[in-house]
Amino acid sequence: MRAHPGARILIVGQAPGARVHASGIPWDDASGKRLRAWLNVDDATFYDESLFAIVPMGFCYPGRGASGDNPPRPECAPLWLDKLLAELPDIRLTLLIGQYAQRRFLGARRKSTLTKTVRAWPEYAPEFIPLPHPSPRNQGWLKQHPWFDADVLPALRDRVAELLPTPPGSRRTKR
């Protein structure tokens, strides 16, 4: 977990995978590399706690399941998440990565499947953008849903860019 009270973008993931659990660095794996590409940010920007708060639904590696990692432990987030969110008053965008984060933050507004929820992203924006997990295991999902690359990622990148500081020498204006 990484969080700074001034962060404007919150990334809510599932739980650390084995590699991240070992390194202690969130998104320090192939999933993180893909996520940073989706956001169009470099490592230094992504790991700048004053820009991005990174919070999992579970703090510990939940172990392997039949088709990947097990889900986050259900008792974890209710113990601390609301208290932490109260300490992040400047959040303007929350990226909901995977069904567990989407269920927690969208509640009854969530659609019947992750695919339908992600496709309905405009209903939740600008506060939330639901995303599939960027795991290499989701390559098939990404290939089956080309609208994600065509529609969601450009909007995601634009929204993230709006919330990041304008680099020196840039002509971009904040919206």
Coordinates of C-alpha atoms in Angstrom, one line a residue:
M1 CA 0.0 0.0 0.0
R2 CA 1.1 3.5 -0.8
A3 CA -1.0 6.5 0.1
H4 CA -0.4 10.3 0.6
P5 CA -3.2 12.7 1.7
G6 CA -2.5 14.8 -1.4
A7 CA -2.9 12.0 -4.0
R8 CA -5.6 12.7 -6.6
I9 CA -5.7 9.2 -8.2
L10 CA -6.5 6.1 -6.2
I11 CA -5.8 2.6 -7.6
V12 CA -7.7 -0.1 -5.8
G13 CA -6.5 -3.6 -6.8
Q14 CA -7.2 -7.1 -5.5
A15 CA -4.4 -8.4 -3.3
P16 CA -0.7 -8.7 -3.9
G17 CA 0.5 -11.6 -6.0
A18 CA 3.4 -13.8 -5.0
R19 CA 6.1 -11.6 -6.6
V20 CA 4.6 -8.3 -5.2
H21 CA 4.2 -10.0 -1.7
A22 CA 7.9 -10.9 -1.8
S23 CA 9.1 -7.5 -3.1
G24 CA 6.8 -5.3 -1.0
I25 CA 6.4 -3.0 -4.0
P26 CA 2.8 -2.8 -5.4
W27 CA 2.3 -3.7 -9.0
D28 CA 6.0 -4.8 -9.3
D29 CA 5.2 -7.4 -11.9
A30 CA 3.9 -7.9 -15.4
S31 CA 0.5 -6.8 -14.4
G32 CA 2.0 -3.5 -13.1
K33 CA 3.9 -3.0 -16.3
R34 CA 0.7 -3.3 -18.3
L35 CA -1.2 -1.1 -15.9
R36 CA 1.4 1.7 -16.2
A37 CA 1.1 1.3 -20.0
W38 CA -2.7 1.6 -19.8
L39 CA -2.2 4.8 -17.7
N40 CA 0.5 6.1 -20.0
V41 CA 2.8 6.9 -17.0
D42 CA 6.4 5.9 -16.2
D43 CA 7.5 4.1 -13.0
A44 CA 8.6 7.4 -11.3
T45 CA 5.2 8.9 -11.8
F46 CA 3.3 5.8 -10.9
Y47 CA 5.2 5.3 -7.6
D48 CA 5.0 9.0 -6.6
E49 CA 2.7 8.7 -3.6
S50 CA 1.7 12.4 -3.9
L51 CA 0.1 11.5 -7.3
F52 CA -1.1 7.9 -7.0
A53 CA -2.5 6.2 -3.9
I54 CA -2.2 2.4 -4.3
V55 CA -4.4 0.3 -2.1
P56 CA -5.3 -3.4 -2.3
M57 CA -8.6 -5.0 -1.2
G58 CA -6.4 -7.4 0.8
F59 CA -2.9 -6.8 2.2
C60 CA -1.6 -10.4 2.1
Y61 CA -1.0 -12.8 -0.7
P62 CA -4.1 -15.0 -0.6
G63 CA -2.4 -18.1 -2.2
R64 CA -3.0 -19.8 -5.5
G65 CA -6.3 -21.1 -6.7
A66 CA -7.4 -23.2 -9.6
S67 CA -7.3 -20.3 -12.2
G68 CA -4.8 -17.9 -10.6
D69 CA -4.5 -16.3 -7.2
N70 CA -7.3 -16.7 -4.7
P71 CA -9.5 -13.7 -4.0
P72 CA -8.6 -11.2 -1.3
R73 CA -9.6 -12.4 2.2
P74 CA -13.2 -11.0 2.8
E75 CA -12.5 -9.7 6.3
C76 CA -9.5 -7.6 5.3
A77 CA -11.0 -4.4 3.6
P78 CA -13.9 -3.9 6.0
L79 CA -11.4 -3.5 8.9
W80 CA -9.4 -0.6 7.4
L81 CA -10.5 0.6 4.0
D82 CA -13.0 3.3 5.1
K83 CA -10.6 4.7 7.7
L84 CA -7.9 4.9 5.0
L85 CA -10.2 6.6 2.5
A86 CA -11.0 9.2 5.0
E87 CA -7.3 10.2 5.0
L88 CA -7.3 10.7 1.3
P89 CA -9.5 13.8 0.8
D90 CA -8.1 14.9 -2.6
I91 CA -8.9 11.7 -4.6
R92 CA -10.6 12.7 -7.8
L93 CA -10.4 9.4 -9.7
T94 CA -10.6 5.8 -8.4
L95 CA -9.5 3.0 -10.7
L96 CA -11.3 -0.1 -9.7
I97 CA -9.2 -3.0 -10.8
G98 CA -11.1 -6.3 -10.9
Q99 CA -14.5 -7.5 -9.6
Y100 CA -13.7 -7.2 -5.9
A101 CA -12.9 -3.5 -6.0
Q102 CA -15.8 -2.9 -8.3
R103 CA -18.2 -4.8 -6.0
R104 CA -16.9 -2.8 -2.9
F105 CA -17.0 0.7 -4.5
L106 CA -19.9 0.4 -7.0
G107 CA -22.2 -1.8 -5.0
A108 CA -25.6 -2.2 -6.6
R109 CA -24.5 0.1 -9.5
R110 CA -22.2 -2.7 -10.7
K111 CA -23.4 -4.7 -13.7
S112 CA -23.9 -8.5 -13.7
T113 CA -20.4 -9.2 -15.1
L114 CA -17.0 -7.5 -15.0
T115 CA -17.2 -7.1 -18.8
K116 CA -20.5 -5.3 -18.6
T117 CA -19.2 -3.1 -15.7
V118 CA -16.1 -2.1 -17.6
R119 CA -18.0 -1.5 -20.8
A120 CA -20.4 0.8 -18.8
W121 CA -17.5 2.9 -17.5
P122 CA -19.0 6.3 -18.6
E123 CA -21.8 5.7 -16.1
Y124 CA -19.3 5.8 -13.3
A125 CA -16.9 8.5 -14.6
P126 CA -15.4 10.8 -13.8
E127 CA -15.2 9.5 -10.2
F128 CA -14.6 5.9 -11.0
I129 CA -13.2 3.9 -13.9
P130 CA -13.7 0.1 -13.6
L131 CA -10.9 -2.0 -15.2
P132 CA -10.2 -5.6 -15.8
H133 CA -7.1 -6.9 -14.0
P134 CA -4.1 -6.2 -16.2
S135 CA -2.7 -9.7 -15.6
P136 CA -1.1 -11.5 -18.6
R137 CA -3.7 -14.2 -17.8
N138 CA -6.3 -11.7 -19.1
Q139 CA -4.8 -11.5 -22.6
G140 CA -7.8 -13.5 -24.0
W141 CA -10.3 -11.1 -22.4
L142 CA -8.4 -8.2 -24.0
K143 CA -8.4 -9.8 -27.4
Q144 CA -12.1 -10.6 -27.2
H145 CA -13.0 -7.1 -26.2
P146 CA -11.3 -4.7 -28.6
W147 CA -13.5 -1.8 -27.5
F148 CA -11.4 -1.7 -24.3
D149 CA -8.3 -0.6 -26.2
A150 CA -10.3 1.6 -28.6
D151 CA -12.7 3.3 -26.1
V152 CA -11.7 2.8 -22.5
L153 CA -8.0 3.3 -22.6
P154 CA -8.0 6.6 -24.4
A155 CA -10.5 8.0 -22.0
L156 CA -8.6 6.6 -19.0
R157 CA -5.3 8.2 -20.3
D158 CA -7.1 11.5 -20.8
R159 CA -8.6 11.5 -17.3
V160 CA -5.3 10.5 -15.7
A161 CA -3.5 13.2 -17.6
E162 CA -6.0 15.8 -16.4
L163 CA -5.2 15.0 -12.8
L164 CA -1.4 14.9 -13.0
P165 CA 0.7 18.0 -12.8
T166 CA 1.6 19.6 -16.1
P167 CA 5.2 18.8 -16.9
P168 CA 7.6 21.8 -17.2
G169 CA 7.6 23.1 -20.8
S170 CA 4.2 21.4 -21.6
R171 CA 1.5 23.4 -23.3
R172 CA -1.3 21.1 -22.0
T173 CA -3.9 22.9 -20.0
K174 CA -5.8 21.4 -17.1
R175 CA -9.5 20.7 -17.8

